[in-house]
Short mmCIF file of C-alpha atoms (C1' of nucleotides) in Angstrom, two decimals:
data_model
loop_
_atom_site.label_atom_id
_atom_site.label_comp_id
_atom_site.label_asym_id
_atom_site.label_seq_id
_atom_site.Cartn_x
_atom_site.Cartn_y
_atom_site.Cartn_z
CA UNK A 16 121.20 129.65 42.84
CA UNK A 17 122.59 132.43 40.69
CA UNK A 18 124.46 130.88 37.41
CA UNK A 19 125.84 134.01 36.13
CA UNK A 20 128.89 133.67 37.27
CA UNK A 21 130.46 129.48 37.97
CA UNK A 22 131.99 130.14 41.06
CA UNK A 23 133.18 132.61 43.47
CA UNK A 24 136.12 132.52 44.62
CA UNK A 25 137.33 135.28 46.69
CA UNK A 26 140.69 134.97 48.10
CA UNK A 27 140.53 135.53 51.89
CA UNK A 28 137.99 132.40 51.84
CA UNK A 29 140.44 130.08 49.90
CA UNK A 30 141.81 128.07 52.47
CA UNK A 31 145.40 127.30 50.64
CA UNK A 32 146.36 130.84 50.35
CA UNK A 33 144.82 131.87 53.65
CA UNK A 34 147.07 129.28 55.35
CA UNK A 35 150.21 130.18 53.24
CA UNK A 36 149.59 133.60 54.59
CA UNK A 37 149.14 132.71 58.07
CA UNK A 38 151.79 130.18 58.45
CA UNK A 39 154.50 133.12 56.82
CA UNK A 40 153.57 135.79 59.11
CA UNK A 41 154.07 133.39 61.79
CA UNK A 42 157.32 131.74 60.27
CA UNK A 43 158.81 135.13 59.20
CA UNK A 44 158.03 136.83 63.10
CA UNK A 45 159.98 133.04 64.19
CA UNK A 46 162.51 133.63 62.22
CA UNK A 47 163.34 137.23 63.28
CA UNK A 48 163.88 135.71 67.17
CA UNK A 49 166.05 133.28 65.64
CA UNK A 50 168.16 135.12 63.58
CA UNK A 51 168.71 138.38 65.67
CA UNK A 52 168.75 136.40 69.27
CA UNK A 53 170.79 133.75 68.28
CA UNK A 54 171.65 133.57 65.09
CA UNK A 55 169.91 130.83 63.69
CA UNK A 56 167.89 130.26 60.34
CA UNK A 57 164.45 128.14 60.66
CA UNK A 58 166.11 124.78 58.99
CA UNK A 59 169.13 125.55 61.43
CA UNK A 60 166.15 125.84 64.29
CA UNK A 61 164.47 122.72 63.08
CA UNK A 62 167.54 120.68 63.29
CA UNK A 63 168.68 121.99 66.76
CA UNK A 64 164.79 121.18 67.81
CA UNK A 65 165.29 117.78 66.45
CA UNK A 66 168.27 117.26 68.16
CA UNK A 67 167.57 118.62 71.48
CA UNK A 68 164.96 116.21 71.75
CA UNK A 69 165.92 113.02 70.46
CA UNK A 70 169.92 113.33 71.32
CA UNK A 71 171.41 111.87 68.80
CA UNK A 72 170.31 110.90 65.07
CA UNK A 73 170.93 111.09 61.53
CA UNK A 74 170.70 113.87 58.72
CA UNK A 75 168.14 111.27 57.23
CA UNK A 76 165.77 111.18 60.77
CA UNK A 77 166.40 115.16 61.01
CA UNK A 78 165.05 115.33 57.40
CA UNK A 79 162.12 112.84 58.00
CA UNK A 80 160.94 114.23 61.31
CA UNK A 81 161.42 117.86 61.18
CA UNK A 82 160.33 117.75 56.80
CA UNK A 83 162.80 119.73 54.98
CA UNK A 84 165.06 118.36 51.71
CA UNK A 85 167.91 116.55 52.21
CA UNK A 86 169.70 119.37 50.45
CA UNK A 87 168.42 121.80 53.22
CA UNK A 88 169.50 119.62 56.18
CA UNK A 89 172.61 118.91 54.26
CA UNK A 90 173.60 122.19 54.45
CA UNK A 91 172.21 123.60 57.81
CA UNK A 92 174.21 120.63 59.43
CA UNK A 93 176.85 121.69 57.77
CA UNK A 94 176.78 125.72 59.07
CA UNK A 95 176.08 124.23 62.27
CA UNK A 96 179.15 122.12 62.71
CA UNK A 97 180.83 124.63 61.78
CA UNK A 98 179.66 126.83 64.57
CA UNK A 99 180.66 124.15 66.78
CA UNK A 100 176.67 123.75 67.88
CA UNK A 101 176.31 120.54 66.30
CA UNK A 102 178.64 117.38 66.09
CA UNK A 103 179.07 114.77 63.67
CA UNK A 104 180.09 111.47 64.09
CA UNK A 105 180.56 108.69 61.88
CA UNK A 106 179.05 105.42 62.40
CA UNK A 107 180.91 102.36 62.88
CA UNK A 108 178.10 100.04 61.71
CA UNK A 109 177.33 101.74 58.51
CA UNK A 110 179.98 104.71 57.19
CA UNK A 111 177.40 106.21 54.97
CA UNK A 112 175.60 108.03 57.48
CA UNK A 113 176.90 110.17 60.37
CA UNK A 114 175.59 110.55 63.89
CA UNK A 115 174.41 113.73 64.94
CA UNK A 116 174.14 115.73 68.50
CA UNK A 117 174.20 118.67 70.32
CA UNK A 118 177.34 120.01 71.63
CA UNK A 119 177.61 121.14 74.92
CA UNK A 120 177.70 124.64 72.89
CA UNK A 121 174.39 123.53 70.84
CA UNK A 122 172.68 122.42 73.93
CA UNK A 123 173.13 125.97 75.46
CA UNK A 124 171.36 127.58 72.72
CA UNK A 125 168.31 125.07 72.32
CA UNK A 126 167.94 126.14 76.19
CA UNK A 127 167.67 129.68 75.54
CA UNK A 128 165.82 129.62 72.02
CA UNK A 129 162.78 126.40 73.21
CA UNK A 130 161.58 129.25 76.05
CA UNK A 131 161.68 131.75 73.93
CA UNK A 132 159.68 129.99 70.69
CA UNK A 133 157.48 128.51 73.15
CA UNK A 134 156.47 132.09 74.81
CA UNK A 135 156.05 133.36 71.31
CA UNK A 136 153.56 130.21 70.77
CA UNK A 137 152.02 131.23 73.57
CA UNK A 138 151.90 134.79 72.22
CA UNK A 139 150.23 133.77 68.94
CA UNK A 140 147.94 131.09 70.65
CA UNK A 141 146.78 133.54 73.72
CA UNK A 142 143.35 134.50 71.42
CA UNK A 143 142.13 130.89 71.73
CA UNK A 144 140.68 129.40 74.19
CA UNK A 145 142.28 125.78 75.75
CA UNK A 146 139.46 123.48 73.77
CA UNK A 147 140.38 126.27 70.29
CA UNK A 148 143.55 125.30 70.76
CA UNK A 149 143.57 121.51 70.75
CA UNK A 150 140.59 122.20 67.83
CA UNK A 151 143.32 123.98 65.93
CA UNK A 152 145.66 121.45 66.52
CA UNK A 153 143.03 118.39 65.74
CA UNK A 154 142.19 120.01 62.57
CA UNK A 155 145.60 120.78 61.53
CA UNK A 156 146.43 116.63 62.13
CA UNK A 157 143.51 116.16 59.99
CA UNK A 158 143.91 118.18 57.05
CA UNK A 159 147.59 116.35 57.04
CA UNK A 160 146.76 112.94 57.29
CA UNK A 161 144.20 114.28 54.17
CA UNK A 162 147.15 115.68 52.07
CA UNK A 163 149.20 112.62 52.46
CA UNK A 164 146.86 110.69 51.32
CA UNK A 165 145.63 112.89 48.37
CA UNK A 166 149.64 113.56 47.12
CA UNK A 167 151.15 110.33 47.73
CA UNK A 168 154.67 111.01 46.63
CA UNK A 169 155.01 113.97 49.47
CA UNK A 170 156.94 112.83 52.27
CA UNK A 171 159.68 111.38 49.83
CA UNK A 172 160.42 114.80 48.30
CA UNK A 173 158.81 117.77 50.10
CA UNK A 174 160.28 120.49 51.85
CA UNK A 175 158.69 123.17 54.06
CA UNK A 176 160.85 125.74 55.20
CA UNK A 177 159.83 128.59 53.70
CA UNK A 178 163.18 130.44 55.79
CA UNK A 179 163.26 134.07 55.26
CA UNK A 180 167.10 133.83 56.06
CA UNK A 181 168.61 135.78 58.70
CA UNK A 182 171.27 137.66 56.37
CA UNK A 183 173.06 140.98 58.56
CA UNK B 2 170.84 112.54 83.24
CA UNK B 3 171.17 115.24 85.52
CA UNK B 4 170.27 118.05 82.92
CA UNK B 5 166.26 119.04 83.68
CA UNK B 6 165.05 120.13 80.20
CA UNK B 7 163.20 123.68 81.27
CA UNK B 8 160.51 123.28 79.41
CA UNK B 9 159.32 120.43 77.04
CA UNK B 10 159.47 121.00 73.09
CA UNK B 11 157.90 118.97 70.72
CA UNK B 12 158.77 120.11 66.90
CA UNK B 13 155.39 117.76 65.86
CA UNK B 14 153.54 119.83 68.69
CA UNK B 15 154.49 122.88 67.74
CA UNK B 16 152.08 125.71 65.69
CA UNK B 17 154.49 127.40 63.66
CA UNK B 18 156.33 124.24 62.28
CA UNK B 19 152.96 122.56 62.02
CA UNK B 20 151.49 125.54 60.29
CA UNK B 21 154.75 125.90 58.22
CA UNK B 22 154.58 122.20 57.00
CA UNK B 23 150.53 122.10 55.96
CA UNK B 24 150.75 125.40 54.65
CA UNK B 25 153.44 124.06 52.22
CA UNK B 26 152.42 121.02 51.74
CA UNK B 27 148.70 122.33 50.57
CA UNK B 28 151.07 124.88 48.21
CA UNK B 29 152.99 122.74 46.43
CA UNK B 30 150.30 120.44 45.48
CA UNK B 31 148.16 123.20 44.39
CA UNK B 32 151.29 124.68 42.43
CA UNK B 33 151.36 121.46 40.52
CA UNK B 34 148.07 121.99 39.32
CA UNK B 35 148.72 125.65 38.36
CA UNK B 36 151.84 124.81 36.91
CA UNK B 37 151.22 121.81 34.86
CA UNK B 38 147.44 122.96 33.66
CA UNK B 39 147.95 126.33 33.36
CA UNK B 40 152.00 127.65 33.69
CA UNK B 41 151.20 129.62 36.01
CA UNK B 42 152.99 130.15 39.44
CA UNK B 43 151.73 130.92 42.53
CA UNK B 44 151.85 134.87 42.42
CA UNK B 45 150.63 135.04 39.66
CA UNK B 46 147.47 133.10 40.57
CA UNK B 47 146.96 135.14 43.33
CA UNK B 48 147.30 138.32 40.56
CA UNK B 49 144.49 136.25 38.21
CA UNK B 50 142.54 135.55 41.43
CA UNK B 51 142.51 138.75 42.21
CA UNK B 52 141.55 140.64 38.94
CA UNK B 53 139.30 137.92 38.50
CA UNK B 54 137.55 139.36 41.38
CA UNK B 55 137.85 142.65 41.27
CA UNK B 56 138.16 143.82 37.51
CA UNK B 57 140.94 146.47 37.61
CA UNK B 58 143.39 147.06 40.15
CA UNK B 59 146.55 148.84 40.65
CA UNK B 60 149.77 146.52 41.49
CA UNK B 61 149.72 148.61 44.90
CA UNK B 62 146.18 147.08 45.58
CA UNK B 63 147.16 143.62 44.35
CA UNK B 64 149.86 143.70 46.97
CA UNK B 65 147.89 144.65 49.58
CA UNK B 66 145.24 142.57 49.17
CA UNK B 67 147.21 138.92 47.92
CA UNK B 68 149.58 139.61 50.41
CA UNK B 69 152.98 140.01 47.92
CA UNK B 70 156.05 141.79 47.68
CA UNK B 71 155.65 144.44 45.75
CA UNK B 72 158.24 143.09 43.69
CA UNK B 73 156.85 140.06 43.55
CA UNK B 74 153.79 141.72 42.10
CA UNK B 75 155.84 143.65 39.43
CA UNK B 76 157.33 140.36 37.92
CA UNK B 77 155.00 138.30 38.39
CA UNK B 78 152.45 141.09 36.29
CA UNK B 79 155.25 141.70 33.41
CA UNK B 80 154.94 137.98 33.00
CA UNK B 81 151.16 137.42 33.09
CA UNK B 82 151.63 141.26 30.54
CA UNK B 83 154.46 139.26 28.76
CA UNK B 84 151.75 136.35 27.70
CA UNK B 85 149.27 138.48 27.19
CA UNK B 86 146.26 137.58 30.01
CA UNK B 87 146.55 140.88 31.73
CA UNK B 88 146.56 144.05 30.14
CA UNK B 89 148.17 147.31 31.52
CA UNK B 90 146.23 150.66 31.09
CA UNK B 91 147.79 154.29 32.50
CA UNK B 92 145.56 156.11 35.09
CA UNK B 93 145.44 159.74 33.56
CA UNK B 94 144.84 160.74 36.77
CA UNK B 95 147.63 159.56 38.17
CA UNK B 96 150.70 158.36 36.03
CA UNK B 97 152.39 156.82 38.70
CA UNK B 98 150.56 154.02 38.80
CA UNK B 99 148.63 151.56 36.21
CA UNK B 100 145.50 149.72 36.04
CA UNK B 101 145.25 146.10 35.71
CA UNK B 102 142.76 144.16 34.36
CA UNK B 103 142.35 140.61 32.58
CA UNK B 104 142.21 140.25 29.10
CA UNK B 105 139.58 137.96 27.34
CA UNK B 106 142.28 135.23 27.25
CA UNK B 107 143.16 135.95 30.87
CA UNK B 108 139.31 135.74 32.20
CA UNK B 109 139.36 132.44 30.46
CA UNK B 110 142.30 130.94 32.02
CA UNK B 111 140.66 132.66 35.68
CA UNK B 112 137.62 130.87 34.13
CA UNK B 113 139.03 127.49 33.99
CA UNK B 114 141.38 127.57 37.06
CA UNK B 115 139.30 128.38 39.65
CA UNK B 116 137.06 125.56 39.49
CA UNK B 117 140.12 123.45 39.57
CA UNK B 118 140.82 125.29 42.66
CA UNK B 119 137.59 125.20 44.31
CA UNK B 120 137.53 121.51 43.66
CA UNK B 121 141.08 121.18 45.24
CA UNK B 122 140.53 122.95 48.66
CA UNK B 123 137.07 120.79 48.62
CA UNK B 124 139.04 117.91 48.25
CA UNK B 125 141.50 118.98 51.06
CA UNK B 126 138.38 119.68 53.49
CA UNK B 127 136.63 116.72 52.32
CA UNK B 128 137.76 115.20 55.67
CA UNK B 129 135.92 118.01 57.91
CA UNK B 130 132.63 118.44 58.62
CA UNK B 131 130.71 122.02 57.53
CA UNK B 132 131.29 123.33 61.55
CA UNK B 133 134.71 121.88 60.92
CA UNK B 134 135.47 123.97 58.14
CA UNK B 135 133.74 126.54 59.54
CA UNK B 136 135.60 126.99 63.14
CA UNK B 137 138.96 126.14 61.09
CA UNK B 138 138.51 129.38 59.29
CA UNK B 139 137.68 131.42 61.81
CA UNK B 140 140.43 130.46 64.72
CA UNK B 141 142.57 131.47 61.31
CA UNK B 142 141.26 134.62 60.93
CA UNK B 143 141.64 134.88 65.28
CA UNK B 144 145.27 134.26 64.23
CA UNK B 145 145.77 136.36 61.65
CA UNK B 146 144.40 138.66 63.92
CA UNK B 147 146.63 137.97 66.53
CA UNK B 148 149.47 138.20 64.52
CA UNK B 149 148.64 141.75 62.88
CA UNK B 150 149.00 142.96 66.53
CA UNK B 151 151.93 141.37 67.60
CA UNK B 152 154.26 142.34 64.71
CA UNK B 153 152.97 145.86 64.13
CA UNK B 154 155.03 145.85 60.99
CA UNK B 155 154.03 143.24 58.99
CA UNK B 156 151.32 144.24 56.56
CA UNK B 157 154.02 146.80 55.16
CA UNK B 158 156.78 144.72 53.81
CA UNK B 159 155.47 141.08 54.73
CA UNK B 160 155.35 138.41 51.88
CA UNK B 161 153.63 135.07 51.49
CA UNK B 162 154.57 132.79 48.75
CA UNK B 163 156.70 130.26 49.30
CA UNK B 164 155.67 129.41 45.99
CA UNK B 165 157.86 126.68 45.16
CA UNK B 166 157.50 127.09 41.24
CA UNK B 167 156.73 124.93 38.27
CA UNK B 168 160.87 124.76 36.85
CA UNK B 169 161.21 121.36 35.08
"C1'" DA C 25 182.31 86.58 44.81
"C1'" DG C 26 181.00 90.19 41.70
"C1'" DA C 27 177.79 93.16 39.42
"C1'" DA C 28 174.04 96.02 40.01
"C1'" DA C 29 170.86 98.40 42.67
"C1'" DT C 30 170.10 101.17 46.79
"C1'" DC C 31 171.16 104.43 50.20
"C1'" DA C 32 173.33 108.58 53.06
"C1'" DG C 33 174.99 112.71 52.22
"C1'" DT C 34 177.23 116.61 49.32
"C1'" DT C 35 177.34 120.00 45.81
"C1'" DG C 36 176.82 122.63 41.16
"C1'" DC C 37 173.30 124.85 38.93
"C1'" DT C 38 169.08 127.32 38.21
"C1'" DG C 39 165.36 129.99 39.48
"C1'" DG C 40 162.57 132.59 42.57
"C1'" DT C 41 162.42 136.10 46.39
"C1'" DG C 42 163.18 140.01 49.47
"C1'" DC C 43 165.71 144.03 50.13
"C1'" DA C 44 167.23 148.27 48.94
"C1'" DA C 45 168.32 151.57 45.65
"C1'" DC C 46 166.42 153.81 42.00
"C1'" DC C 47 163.20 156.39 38.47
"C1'" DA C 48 159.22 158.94 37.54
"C1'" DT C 49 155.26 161.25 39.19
"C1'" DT C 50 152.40 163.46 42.56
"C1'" DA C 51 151.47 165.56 47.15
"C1'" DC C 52 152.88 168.54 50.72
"C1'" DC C 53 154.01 172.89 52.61
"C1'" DC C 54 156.75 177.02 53.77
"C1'" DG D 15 156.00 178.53 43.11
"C1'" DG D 16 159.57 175.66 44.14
"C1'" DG D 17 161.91 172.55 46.92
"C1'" DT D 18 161.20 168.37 49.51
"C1'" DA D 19 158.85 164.35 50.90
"C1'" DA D 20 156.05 160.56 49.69
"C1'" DT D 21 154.18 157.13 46.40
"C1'" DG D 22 153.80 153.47 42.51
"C1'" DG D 23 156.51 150.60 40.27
"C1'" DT D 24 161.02 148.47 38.41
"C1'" DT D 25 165.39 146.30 38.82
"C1'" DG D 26 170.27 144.86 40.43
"C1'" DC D 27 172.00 142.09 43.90
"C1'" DA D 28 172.65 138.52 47.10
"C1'" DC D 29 170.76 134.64 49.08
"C1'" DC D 30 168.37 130.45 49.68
"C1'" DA D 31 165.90 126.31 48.18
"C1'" DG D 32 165.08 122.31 45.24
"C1'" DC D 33 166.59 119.38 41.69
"C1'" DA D 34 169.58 116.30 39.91
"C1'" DA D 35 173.92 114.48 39.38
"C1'" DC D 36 177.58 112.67 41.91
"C1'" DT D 37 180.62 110.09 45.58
"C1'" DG D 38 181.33 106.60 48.55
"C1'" DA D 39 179.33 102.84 51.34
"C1'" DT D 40 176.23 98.91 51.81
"C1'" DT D 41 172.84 95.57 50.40
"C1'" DT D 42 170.83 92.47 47.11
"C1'" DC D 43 170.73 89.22 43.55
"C1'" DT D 44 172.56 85.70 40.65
#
DNA sequence: AGAAATCAGTTGCTGGTGCAACCATTACCC
DNA sequence: GGGTAATGGTTGCACCAGCAACTGATTTCT
């Protein structure tokens, strides 16, 4: 091998900034759906995804399953309830936390915007073939079980959501 | 209940949260390392990356090619200017525009970092096998692919980076 | 029981980011 | 040639996210 020079590294092979690119384009087309159809920001989205399947739980769950800060959730929740898509209710058993669901409202719009996000999957995933697909998807599991294990204190703090708000 | 959920949705099963999550996840750790070691941020890795590369560039080219804001480009290049590891030269031939290039001190930080960042992603792949790695990179390049033609206008304003920077 | 630690959730603050407006320079073209 | 459009780059503004500090509720420990 050639020694002049240590390594290459050329950008479009370096897998962390080749992902970050990827997953933007395809979070920042999302987001446009969400914000112009219906209004919603991607932590807004995740939470009304969240809830839409799993009825009713807590900002804590939302945080844990869908991975965003508890500051993010906090505050989504919060411009949700006050659109009257989400409600909160307190819990008898433990007052700290409050129970969260869909409102009849809420429940309307996950029905209109799951189609929708799922046809754009479909959009993005119509290059690859079935077997690609559930590749993609092994791979992706993979490379997360990896990072959890290489950056142990992750899940605790985290946060994806790399939004590209709405705004107008 | 009597409500028939249209279609199922699955946040854990679906690309662009899944994407969204690794993509970050890969970021921030990386970001630590750039941060901490080096006090560097994201873009402006991408900017050393890049000139490390390529010699001189203008900012326009750095955009294209990293994938930035242009304005991202323009602060994160008066701060890399700022501490001295790139150097701006004027293009006689053209005034609107100036050519970048590493310093000494600059190719020696792009000297030290990238094997720290080769030796990250290997560490992040360590889990795949070569046709692994291989077929990973090219169903993202399908994607990106993909995604160029479905949002026509991306490549113009786009931006990657969710950077998540050092702070503290 | 009471003090201290822990936990769910909220919020002030800071910093980074995209957008759009702007400046200066160059290209276009009638 | 001269006016207008386009281009490279900068910057003010508004917004959003994460951190950390805080409140109030619950658990743990002695």
């Amino acid at each position: 091998m050639d020694r002049t020079s240590p390594e290459p590294l050329a950008l479009e092979r370096f897998l962390p900034y080749r992902l970050n690119v990827l997953a933007s384009t395809v979070s920042n087309a999302l987001a446009r759906i969400y914000a112009e159809r219906f209004g919603i920001t991607i932590p807004q989205w995740r939470i009304v995804a969240t809830l839409g399947q799993f009825e009713t739980r807590t900002a804590r769950d939302i945080a844990a399953h869908a991975v965003m800060h508890k500051s993010t959730v906090s505050r989504a929740v919060a411009a949700l309830a006050e659109r009257g898509i989400v409600e909160r209710r307190p819990n008898a058993q433990d007052m700290r936390e409050e129970l969260l669901a869909l409102t009849d409202e809420g429940r309307a719009i996950y029905e209109a915007v799951a189609p929708e996000a799922l046809a754009f999957e479909r959009a993005v995933v119509s290059g690859l073939t079935e077997g690609e697909r559930e590749t993609f998807f092994r791979l992706i599991d993979t490379l997360d079980a990896r990072m959890r294990s290489l950056v142990p204190d992750l899940d605790v703090a985290d946060a994806a959501a790399n939004a590209s708000e709405a705004s107008r």
